[in-house]
PDB file of C-alpha atoms in Angstrom:
ATOM      1  CA  UNK A 162      54.836 146.787 195.889  1.00  0.00           C
ATOM      2  CA  UNK A 163      54.605 149.191 193.118  1.00  0.00           C
ATOM      3  CA  UNK A 164      57.728 149.887 191.468  1.00  0.00           C
ATOM      4  CA  UNK A 165      56.940 152.352 188.662  1.00  0.00           C
ATOM      5  CA  UNK A 166      54.501 153.204 185.968  1.00  0.00           C
ATOM      6  CA  UNK A 167      55.053 150.609 183.203  1.00  0.00           C
ATOM      7  CA  UNK A 168      53.025 152.347 180.683  1.00  0.00           C
ATOM      8  CA  UNK A 169      50.431 154.495 179.650  1.00  0.00           C
ATOM      9  CA  UNK A 170      47.543 153.155 177.141  1.00  0.00           C
ATOM     10  CA  UNK A 171      46.285 155.624 175.008  1.00  0.00           C
ATOM     11  CA  UNK A 172      43.266 154.980 172.475  1.00  0.00           C
ATOM     12  CA  UNK A 173      43.863 156.243 169.087  1.00  0.00           C
ATOM     13  CA  UNK A 174      41.877 156.001 165.709  1.00  0.00           C
ATOM     14  CA  UNK A 175      44.776 155.450 163.203  1.00  0.00           C
ATOM     15  CA  UNK A 176      48.139 153.917 164.585  1.00  0.00           C
ATOM     16  CA  UNK A 177      49.817 155.260 161.629  1.00  0.00           C
ATOM     17  CA  UNK A 178      48.853 159.138 162.081  1.00  0.00           C
ATOM     18  CA  UNK A 179      49.588 159.100 165.912  1.00  0.00           C
ATOM     19  CA  UNK A 180      53.035 157.317 165.505  1.00  0.00           C
ATOM     20  CA  UNK A 181      53.892 160.233 163.140  1.00  0.00           C
ATOM     21  CA  UNK A 182      52.649 162.759 165.605  1.00  0.00           C
ATOM     22  CA  UNK A 183      54.796 160.919 168.557  1.00  0.00           C
ATOM     23  CA  UNK A 184      57.897 160.889 166.271  1.00  0.00           C
ATOM     24  CA  UNK A 185      57.835 163.908 164.367  1.00  0.00           C
ATOM     25  CA  UNK A 186      56.148 166.343 166.814  1.00  0.00           C
ATOM     26  CA  UNK A 187      57.547 165.182 170.135  1.00  0.00           C
ATOM     27  CA  UNK A 188      60.679 163.563 168.735  1.00  0.00           C
ATOM     28  CA  UNK A 189      60.003 160.327 170.355  1.00  0.00           C
ATOM     29  CA  UNK A 190      60.997 156.829 168.571  1.00  0.00           C
ATOM     30  CA  UNK A 191      58.347 153.968 167.914  1.00  0.00           C
ATOM     31  CA  UNK A 192      60.288 150.650 169.265  1.00  0.00           C
ATOM     32  CA  UNK A 193      57.901 148.246 167.734  1.00  0.00           C
ATOM     33  CA  UNK A 194      54.234 147.624 166.284  1.00  0.00           C
ATOM     34  CA  UNK A 195      52.508 144.637 167.643  1.00  0.00           C
ATOM     35  CA  UNK A 196      48.825 143.194 166.893  1.00  0.00           C
ATOM     36  CA  UNK A 197      47.229 141.652 170.001  1.00  0.00           C
ATOM     37  CA  UNK A 198      44.504 139.605 168.365  1.00  0.00           C
ATOM     38  CA  UNK A 199      42.926 138.614 171.960  1.00  0.00           C
ATOM     39  CA  UNK A 200      42.191 142.291 172.539  1.00  0.00           C
ATOM     40  CA  UNK A 201      41.511 143.135 168.821  1.00  0.00           C
ATOM     41  CA  UNK A 202      44.208 146.062 168.906  1.00  0.00           C
ATOM     42  CA  UNK A 203      47.198 147.064 167.060  1.00  0.00           C
ATOM     43  CA  UNK A 204      49.692 148.701 169.321  1.00  0.00           C
ATOM     44  CA  UNK A 205      52.908 150.728 169.117  1.00  0.00           C
ATOM     45  CA  UNK A 206      55.527 151.125 171.692  1.00  0.00           C
ATOM     46  CA  UNK A 207      57.394 154.143 172.909  1.00  0.00           C
ATOM     47  CA  UNK A 208      60.030 153.981 175.536  1.00  0.00           C
ATOM     48  CA  UNK A 209      59.910 157.453 177.482  1.00  0.00           C
ATOM     49  CA  UNK A 210      62.793 157.184 180.330  1.00  0.00           C
ATOM     50  CA  UNK A 211      61.819 153.745 181.282  1.00  0.00           C
ATOM     51  CA  UNK A 212      57.905 154.336 181.350  1.00  0.00           C
ATOM     52  CA  UNK A 213      56.241 153.004 177.759  1.00  0.00           C
ATOM     53  CA  UNK A 214      53.347 154.941 175.959  1.00  0.00           C
ATOM     54  CA  UNK A 215      51.262 152.289 174.199  1.00  0.00           C
ATOM     55  CA  UNK A 216      49.091 153.402 171.423  1.00  0.00           C
ATOM     56  CA  UNK A 217      45.833 151.282 170.865  1.00  0.00           C
ATOM     57  CA  UNK A 218      44.450 151.131 167.454  1.00  0.00           C
ATOM     58  CA  UNK A 219      41.063 148.818 167.318  1.00  0.00           C
ATOM     59  CA  UNK A 220      41.086 146.049 164.615  1.00  0.00           C
ATOM     60  CA  UNK A 221      37.402 145.470 164.934  1.00  0.00           C
ATOM     61  CA  UNK A 222      34.355 147.414 165.907  1.00  0.00           C
ATOM     62  CA  UNK A 223      34.247 144.825 169.187  1.00  0.00           C
ATOM     63  CA  UNK A 224      37.493 145.814 170.436  1.00  0.00           C
ATOM     64  CA  UNK A 225      37.087 147.588 173.704  1.00  0.00           C
ATOM     65  CA  UNK A 226      39.414 150.176 172.277  1.00  0.00           C
ATOM     66  CA  UNK A 227      36.716 150.885 169.483  1.00  0.00           C
ATOM     67  CA  UNK A 228      34.132 151.359 172.306  1.00  0.00           C
ATOM     68  CA  UNK A 229      36.331 153.524 174.241  1.00  0.00           C
ATOM     69  CA  UNK A 230      36.746 155.738 170.897  1.00  0.00           C
ATOM     70  CA  UNK A 231      33.076 155.636 170.279  1.00  0.00           C
ATOM     71  CA  UNK A 232      32.062 157.079 173.967  1.00  0.00           C
ATOM     72  CA  UNK A 233      35.158 159.274 174.491  1.00  0.00           C
ATOM     73  CA  UNK A 234      37.167 160.092 171.359  1.00  0.00           C
ATOM     74  CA  UNK A 235      41.006 159.498 171.409  1.00  0.00           C
ATOM     75  CA  UNK A 236      42.729 159.979 174.849  1.00  0.00           C
ATOM     76  CA  UNK A 237      44.238 158.347 177.783  1.00  0.00           C
ATOM     77  CA  UNK A 238      42.619 154.863 178.325  1.00  0.00           C
ATOM     78  CA  UNK A 239      44.469 153.335 181.199  1.00  0.00           C
ATOM     79  CA  UNK A 240      47.561 153.587 183.274  1.00  0.00           C
ATOM     80  CA  UNK A 241      49.528 150.293 184.150  1.00  0.00           C
ATOM     81  CA  UNK A 242      51.593 150.090 187.338  1.00  0.00           C
ATOM     82  CA  UNK A 243      54.245 147.381 187.359  1.00  0.00           C
ATOM     83  CA  UNK A 244      54.373 145.567 190.734  1.00  0.00           C
ATOM     84  CA  UNK A 245      56.622 142.723 192.032  1.00  0.00           C
ATOM     85  CA  UNK A 246      53.174 140.930 193.668  1.00  0.00           C
ATOM     86  CA  UNK A 247      50.341 141.107 191.381  1.00  0.00           C
ATOM     87  CA  UNK A 248      48.435 138.907 193.838  1.00  0.00           C
ATOM     88  CA  UNK A 249      49.065 140.748 196.704  1.00  0.00           C
ATOM     89  CA  UNK A 250      48.369 144.009 194.992  1.00  0.00           C
ATOM     90  CA  UNK A 251      44.869 142.674 193.919  1.00  0.00           C
ATOM     91  CA  UNK A 252      44.304 141.585 197.299  1.00  0.00           C
ATOM     92  CA  UNK A 253      45.283 144.824 198.992  1.00  0.00           C
ATOM     93  CA  UNK A 254      42.948 146.698 196.360  1.00  0.00           C
ATOM     94  CA  UNK A 255      40.049 144.619 196.856  1.00  0.00           C
ATOM     95  CA  UNK A 256      40.530 144.203 200.780  1.00  0.00           C
ATOM     96  CA  UNK A 257      40.231 148.073 200.704  1.00  0.00           C
ATOM     97  CA  UNK A 258      36.922 148.165 198.870  1.00  0.00           C
ATOM     98  CA  UNK A 259      37.997 148.408 195.044  1.00  0.00           C
ATOM     99  CA  UNK A 260      36.126 146.423 192.422  1.00  0.00           C
ATOM    100  CA  UNK A 261      38.382 144.186 190.313  1.00  0.00           C
ATOM    101  CA  UNK A 262      37.873 143.574 186.710  1.00  0.00           C
ATOM    102  CA  UNK A 263      40.073 140.407 186.989  1.00  0.00           C
ATOM    103  CA  UNK A 264      39.979 138.591 190.256  1.00  0.00           C
ATOM    104  CA  UNK A 265      43.173 136.401 188.736  1.00  0.00           C
ATOM    105  CA  UNK A 266      46.007 137.731 186.649  1.00  0.00           C
ATOM    106  CA  UNK A 267      46.092 136.659 182.898  1.00  0.00           C
ATOM    107  CA  UNK A 268      48.682 136.510 180.281  1.00  0.00           C
ATOM    108  CA  UNK A 269      48.770 139.802 178.465  1.00  0.00           C
ATOM    109  CA  UNK A 270      51.024 141.401 175.881  1.00  0.00           C
ATOM    110  CA  UNK A 271      55.023 140.987 176.423  1.00  0.00           C
ATOM    111  CA  UNK A 272      54.680 138.021 178.356  1.00  0.00           C
ATOM    112  CA  UNK A 273      53.449 139.594 181.355  1.00  0.00           C
ATOM    113  CA  UNK A 274      50.663 138.983 183.836  1.00  0.00           C
ATOM    114  CA  UNK A 275      48.124 141.524 184.087  1.00  0.00           C
ATOM    115  CA  UNK A 276      44.918 142.498 185.695  1.00  0.00           C
ATOM    116  CA  UNK A 277      42.717 145.392 186.075  1.00  0.00           C
ATOM    117  CA  UNK A 278      40.584 147.486 188.463  1.00  0.00           C
ATOM    118  CA  UNK A 279      37.222 148.982 187.735  1.00  0.00           C
ATOM    119  CA  UNK A 280      37.787 152.654 187.042  1.00  0.00           C
ATOM    120  CA  UNK A 281      34.393 153.302 189.057  1.00  0.00           C
ATOM    121  CA  UNK A 282      36.389 152.554 192.280  1.00  0.00           C
ATOM    122  CA  UNK A 283      39.668 154.066 191.018  1.00  0.00           C
ATOM    123  CA  UNK A 284      38.302 157.639 191.003  1.00  0.00           C
ATOM    124  CA  UNK A 285      37.907 157.454 187.100  1.00  0.00           C
ATOM    125  CA  UNK A 286      41.219 156.121 186.147  1.00  0.00           C
ATOM    126  CA  UNK A 287      41.209 152.592 184.536  1.00  0.00           C
ATOM    127  CA  UNK A 288      44.041 150.751 186.290  1.00  0.00           C
ATOM    128  CA  UNK A 289      46.080 147.843 185.450  1.00  0.00           C
ATOM    129  CA  UNK A 290      48.732 146.038 187.468  1.00  0.00           C
ATOM    130  CA  UNK A 291      51.364 143.990 185.487  1.00  0.00           C
ATOM    131  CA  UNK A 292      54.160 141.937 186.619  1.00  0.00           C
ATOM    132  CA  UNK A 293      56.817 139.699 185.103  1.00  0.00           C
ATOM    133  CA  UNK A 294      56.267 136.086 184.958  1.00  0.00           C
ATOM    134  CA  UNK A 295      57.786 134.209 187.805  1.00  0.00           C
TER     135      UNK A 295
ATOM    136  CA  UNK B 240      64.604 166.182 173.958  1.00  0.00           C
ATOM    137  CA  UNK B 241      61.887 164.384 175.907  1.00  0.00           C
ATOM    138  CA  UNK B 242      63.925 162.598 178.858  1.00  0.00           C
ATOM    139  CA  UNK B 243      61.018 161.154 180.800  1.00  0.00           C
ATOM    140  CA  UNK B 244      57.320 161.500 181.769  1.00  0.00           C
ATOM    141  CA  UNK B 245      57.552 163.922 184.622  1.00  0.00           C
ATOM    142  CA  UNK B 246      54.011 163.591 185.825  1.00  0.00           C
ATOM    143  CA  UNK B 247      50.334 162.453 185.104  1.00  0.00           C
ATOM    144  CA  UNK B 248      47.760 164.981 186.430  1.00  0.00           C
ATOM    145  CA  UNK B 249      44.463 163.303 187.391  1.00  0.00           C
ATOM    146  CA  UNK B 250      41.562 165.300 188.105  1.00  0.00           C
ATOM    147  CA  UNK B 251      39.642 164.405 191.241  1.00  0.00           C
ATOM    148  CA  UNK B 252      36.672 165.661 192.920  1.00  0.00           C
ATOM    149  CA  UNK B 253      38.068 165.292 196.695  1.00  0.00           C
ATOM    150  CA  UNK B 254      41.704 165.399 197.355  1.00  0.00           C
ATOM    151  CA  UNK B 255      41.140 163.663 200.684  1.00  0.00           C
ATOM    152  CA  UNK B 256      39.359 160.852 199.448  1.00  0.00           C
ATOM    153  CA  UNK B 257      41.567 160.099 196.373  1.00  0.00           C
ATOM    154  CA  UNK B 258      44.683 160.276 198.531  1.00  0.00           C
ATOM    155  CA  UNK B 259      43.182 157.655 200.680  1.00  0.00           C
ATOM    156  CA  UNK B 260      42.646 155.442 197.303  1.00  0.00           C
ATOM    157  CA  UNK B 261      46.090 155.804 196.195  1.00  0.00           C
ATOM    158  CA  UNK B 262      47.546 155.039 199.736  1.00  0.00           C
ATOM    159  CA  UNK B 263      45.308 152.283 201.023  1.00  0.00           C
ATOM    160  CA  UNK B 264      44.463 150.741 197.768  1.00  0.00           C
ATOM    161  CA  UNK B 265      47.523 150.998 195.939  1.00  0.00           C
ATOM    162  CA  UNK B 266      49.909 151.372 198.610  1.00  0.00           C
ATOM    163  CA  UNK B 267      51.721 154.553 197.104  1.00  0.00           C
ATOM    164  CA  UNK B 268      52.710 157.431 199.891  1.00  0.00           C
ATOM    165  CA  UNK B 269      51.614 160.964 199.380  1.00  0.00           C
ATOM    166  CA  UNK B 270      54.604 163.247 199.558  1.00  0.00           C
ATOM    167  CA  UNK B 271      52.953 166.264 199.698  1.00  0.00           C
ATOM    168  CA  UNK B 272      49.661 168.649 199.189  1.00  0.00           C
ATOM    169  CA  UNK B 273      50.257 172.057 197.637  1.00  0.00           C
ATOM    170  CA  UNK B 274      47.643 174.921 196.933  1.00  0.00           C
ATOM    171  CA  UNK B 275      48.316 176.427 193.435  1.00  0.00           C
ATOM    172  CA  UNK B 276      46.582 179.627 193.681  1.00  0.00           C
ATOM    173  CA  UNK B 277      47.041 180.727 189.904  1.00  0.00           C
ATOM    174  CA  UNK B 278      45.265 177.499 188.699  1.00  0.00           C
ATOM    175  CA  UNK B 279      42.714 177.424 191.527  1.00  0.00           C
ATOM    176  CA  UNK B 280      43.587 173.599 192.507  1.00  0.00           C
ATOM    177  CA  UNK B 281      44.950 172.000 195.541  1.00  0.00           C
ATOM    178  CA  UNK B 282      47.380 169.194 194.304  1.00  0.00           C
ATOM    179  CA  UNK B 283      48.690 166.035 195.901  1.00  0.00           C
ATOM    180  CA  UNK B 284      52.076 164.178 194.748  1.00  0.00           C
ATOM    181  CA  UNK B 285      53.051 160.693 194.745  1.00  0.00           C
ATOM    182  CA  UNK B 286      56.463 159.272 193.468  1.00  0.00           C
ATOM    183  CA  UNK B 287      55.764 156.455 191.287  1.00  0.00           C
ATOM    184  CA  UNK B 288      59.424 155.296 190.351  1.00  0.00           C
ATOM    185  CA  UNK B 289      60.613 158.593 189.300  1.00  0.00           C
ATOM    186  CA  UNK B 290      57.379 159.530 187.642  1.00  0.00           C
ATOM    187  CA  UNK B 291      54.880 161.728 189.750  1.00  0.00           C
ATOM    188  CA  UNK B 292      50.970 161.178 189.972  1.00  0.00           C
ATOM    189  CA  UNK B 293      49.702 164.759 190.467  1.00  0.00           C
ATOM    190  CA  UNK B 294      45.988 164.667 191.762  1.00  0.00           C
ATOM    191  CA  UNK B 295      44.316 168.118 191.116  1.00  0.00           C
ATOM    192  CA  UNK B 296      41.276 169.310 193.169  1.00  0.00           C
ATOM    193  CA  UNK B 297      39.535 172.185 192.333  1.00  0.00           C
ATOM    194  CA  UNK B 298      39.419 175.128 194.853  1.00  0.00           C
ATOM    195  CA  UNK B 299      36.895 177.167 192.622  1.00  0.00           C
ATOM    196  CA  UNK B 300      34.056 176.544 190.140  1.00  0.00           C
ATOM    197  CA  UNK B 301      36.258 178.723 187.849  1.00  0.00           C
ATOM    198  CA  UNK B 302      38.940 176.399 187.983  1.00  0.00           C
ATOM    199  CA  UNK B 303      40.004 174.580 184.768  1.00  0.00           C
ATOM    200  CA  UNK B 304      39.830 171.375 186.745  1.00  0.00           C
ATOM    201  CA  UNK B 305      36.368 172.340 187.682  1.00  0.00           C
ATOM    202  CA  UNK B 306      35.429 172.784 183.868  1.00  0.00           C
ATOM    203  CA  UNK B 307      37.143 169.398 183.196  1.00  0.00           C
ATOM    204  CA  UNK B 308      35.272 167.439 185.954  1.00  0.00           C
ATOM    205  CA  UNK B 309      32.070 168.943 184.932  1.00  0.00           C
ATOM    206  CA  UNK B 310      32.416 167.837 181.392  1.00  0.00           C
ATOM    207  CA  UNK B 311      34.219 164.384 181.843  1.00  0.00           C
ATOM    208  CA  UNK B 312      34.078 163.289 185.349  1.00  0.00           C
ATOM    209  CA  UNK B 313      37.204 161.959 187.263  1.00  0.00           C
ATOM    210  CA  UNK B 314      40.127 161.075 185.237  1.00  0.00           C
ATOM    211  CA  UNK B 315      43.428 161.574 183.538  1.00  0.00           C
ATOM    212  CA  UNK B 316      43.696 165.333 182.706  1.00  0.00           C
ATOM    213  CA  UNK B 317      47.054 165.612 181.322  1.00  0.00           C
ATOM    214  CA  UNK B 318      50.631 164.159 180.698  1.00  0.00           C
ATOM    215  CA  UNK B 319      53.740 166.013 181.088  1.00  0.00           C
ATOM    216  CA  UNK B 320      57.208 165.263 179.545  1.00  0.00           C
ATOM    217  CA  UNK B 321      60.169 166.595 180.961  1.00  0.00           C
ATOM    218  CA  UNK B 322      62.716 167.988 178.376  1.00  0.00           C
ATOM    219  CA  UNK B 323      65.998 170.093 178.674  1.00  0.00           C
ATOM    220  CA  UNK B 324      65.037 172.162 175.861  1.00  0.00           C
ATOM    221  CA  UNK B 325      61.438 173.599 176.219  1.00  0.00           C
ATOM    222  CA  UNK B 326      61.955 176.395 173.563  1.00  0.00           C
ATOM    223  CA  UNK B 327      62.978 173.883 171.059  1.00  0.00           C
ATOM    224  CA  UNK B 328      60.431 171.155 171.906  1.00  0.00           C
ATOM    225  CA  UNK B 329      57.808 173.785 171.409  1.00  0.00           C
ATOM    226  CA  UNK B 330      59.385 174.775 168.032  1.00  0.00           C
ATOM    227  CA  UNK B 331      59.538 171.294 166.958  1.00  0.00           C
ATOM    228  CA  UNK B 332      55.822 170.764 167.757  1.00  0.00           C
ATOM    229  CA  UNK B 333      54.722 173.850 166.225  1.00  0.00           C
ATOM    230  CA  UNK B 334      56.591 173.428 162.989  1.00  0.00           C
ATOM    231  CA  UNK B 335      54.952 170.108 162.649  1.00  0.00           C
ATOM    232  CA  UNK B 336      51.738 171.740 162.576  1.00  0.00           C
ATOM    233  CA  UNK B 337      50.765 171.102 166.346  1.00  0.00           C
ATOM    234  CA  UNK B 338      48.469 173.834 168.026  1.00  0.00           C
ATOM    235  CA  UNK B 339      50.131 175.540 170.889  1.00  0.00           C
ATOM    236  CA  UNK B 340      48.128 176.422 174.143  1.00  0.00           C
ATOM    237  CA  UNK B 341      51.096 178.454 175.018  1.00  0.00           C
ATOM    238  CA  UNK B 342      53.722 179.892 172.530  1.00  0.00           C
ATOM    239  CA  UNK B 343      55.947 180.607 175.272  1.00  0.00           C
ATOM    240  CA  UNK B 344      56.820 178.809 178.599  1.00  0.00           C
ATOM    241  CA  UNK B 345      55.683 180.115 182.075  1.00  0.00           C
ATOM    242  CA  UNK B 346      56.433 179.444 185.419  1.00  0.00           C
ATOM    243  CA  UNK B 347      54.400 176.505 186.809  1.00  0.00           C
ATOM    244  CA  UNK B 348      54.387 174.483 190.091  1.00  0.00           C
ATOM    245  CA  UNK B 349      57.624 173.555 191.652  1.00  0.00           C
ATOM    246  CA  UNK B 350      59.779 176.086 190.098  1.00  0.00           C
ATOM    247  CA  UNK B 351      59.452 174.721 186.422  1.00  0.00           C
ATOM    248  CA  UNK B 352      58.901 176.186 183.144  1.00  0.00           C
ATOM    249  CA  UNK B 353      55.878 174.986 181.549  1.00  0.00           C
ATOM    250  CA  UNK B 354      53.691 175.093 178.474  1.00  0.00           C
ATOM    251  CA  UNK B 355      50.934 173.050 177.161  1.00  0.00           C
ATOM    252  CA  UNK B 356      50.002 171.795 173.567  1.00  0.00           C
ATOM    253  CA  UNK B 357      46.450 171.733 172.550  1.00  0.00           C
ATOM    254  CA  UNK B 358      44.739 168.128 172.796  1.00  0.00           C
ATOM    255  CA  UNK B 359      42.861 168.856 169.270  1.00  0.00           C
ATOM    256  CA  UNK B 360      46.400 168.313 167.911  1.00  0.00           C
ATOM    257  CA  UNK B 361      47.860 165.752 170.040  1.00  0.00           C
ATOM    258  CA  UNK B 362      45.306 162.906 169.425  1.00  0.00           C
ATOM    259  CA  UNK B 363      43.279 163.735 172.537  1.00  0.00           C
ATOM    260  CA  UNK B 364      45.924 164.067 174.882  1.00  0.00           C
ATOM    261  CA  UNK B 365      46.500 167.312 176.917  1.00  0.00           C
ATOM    262  CA  UNK B 366      50.214 167.424 176.882  1.00  0.00           C
ATOM    263  CA  UNK B 367      52.463 169.496 178.901  1.00  0.00           C
ATOM    264  CA  UNK B 368      56.384 170.074 178.335  1.00  0.00           C
ATOM    265  CA  UNK B 369      58.247 171.122 181.672  1.00  0.00           C
ATOM    266  CA  UNK B 370      61.740 171.863 182.052  1.00  0.00           C
ATOM    267  CA  UNK B 371      64.009 172.719 185.083  1.00  0.00           C
ATOM    268  CA  UNK B 372      64.675 176.748 185.269  1.00  0.00           C
ATOM    269  CA  UNK B 373      68.232 177.600 184.072  1.00  0.00           C
TER     270      UNK B 373
END
């Protein structure tokens, strides 16, 4: 079952400038900054009433975020739903005709299991399921 | 102060098809469907652990959502932050150099006061503040 929106991933060109915007203009507080080498991004997290905003800055032109920025510019990249049963959630989506980017979950940031659905079958929203490891 | 993410607005071509996706593929439950004549949209709401997903289908080619769909296709349209002080929040944003779409809040759906910041000064994210009416 989906429990909540875990986080929103937002693609940005400069993490430092964007952190400044979220802190100064919105009054939110950056909790921590982390580099995720496997995804070639540097990330910054803000807790907004239990849902996180995750800013994503590419660290290489090969980063998926660099490609997103090139095509779309800065903006919301994905939405992540927290679930207590990621395998069941993937099966439900797949059974109903959704194309999966990942058939099986893999280890993402923050020691979570994650998997993505393809935006072509989710009405344009790149969608992630994430779950705490058992 | 920003209290939480109130909702995510998602632009869709067909409300009925998208409701089916969110219900069948993700297992969420549509709470209600409402037409907002002033914005020329039909909307559907899903409660996801306290944050709402608001699907937006245009009811006229002049709807801002119709224009968004034409330019971008389906996808996340805006993020709305719930605040207890919408005037103070707008002033803080404006004082830090953010361009406002609305200098003063106006009455939105669900009997709330709402105002938008311009995505050109929010790193690509159309951003709404919303507050309960005093």
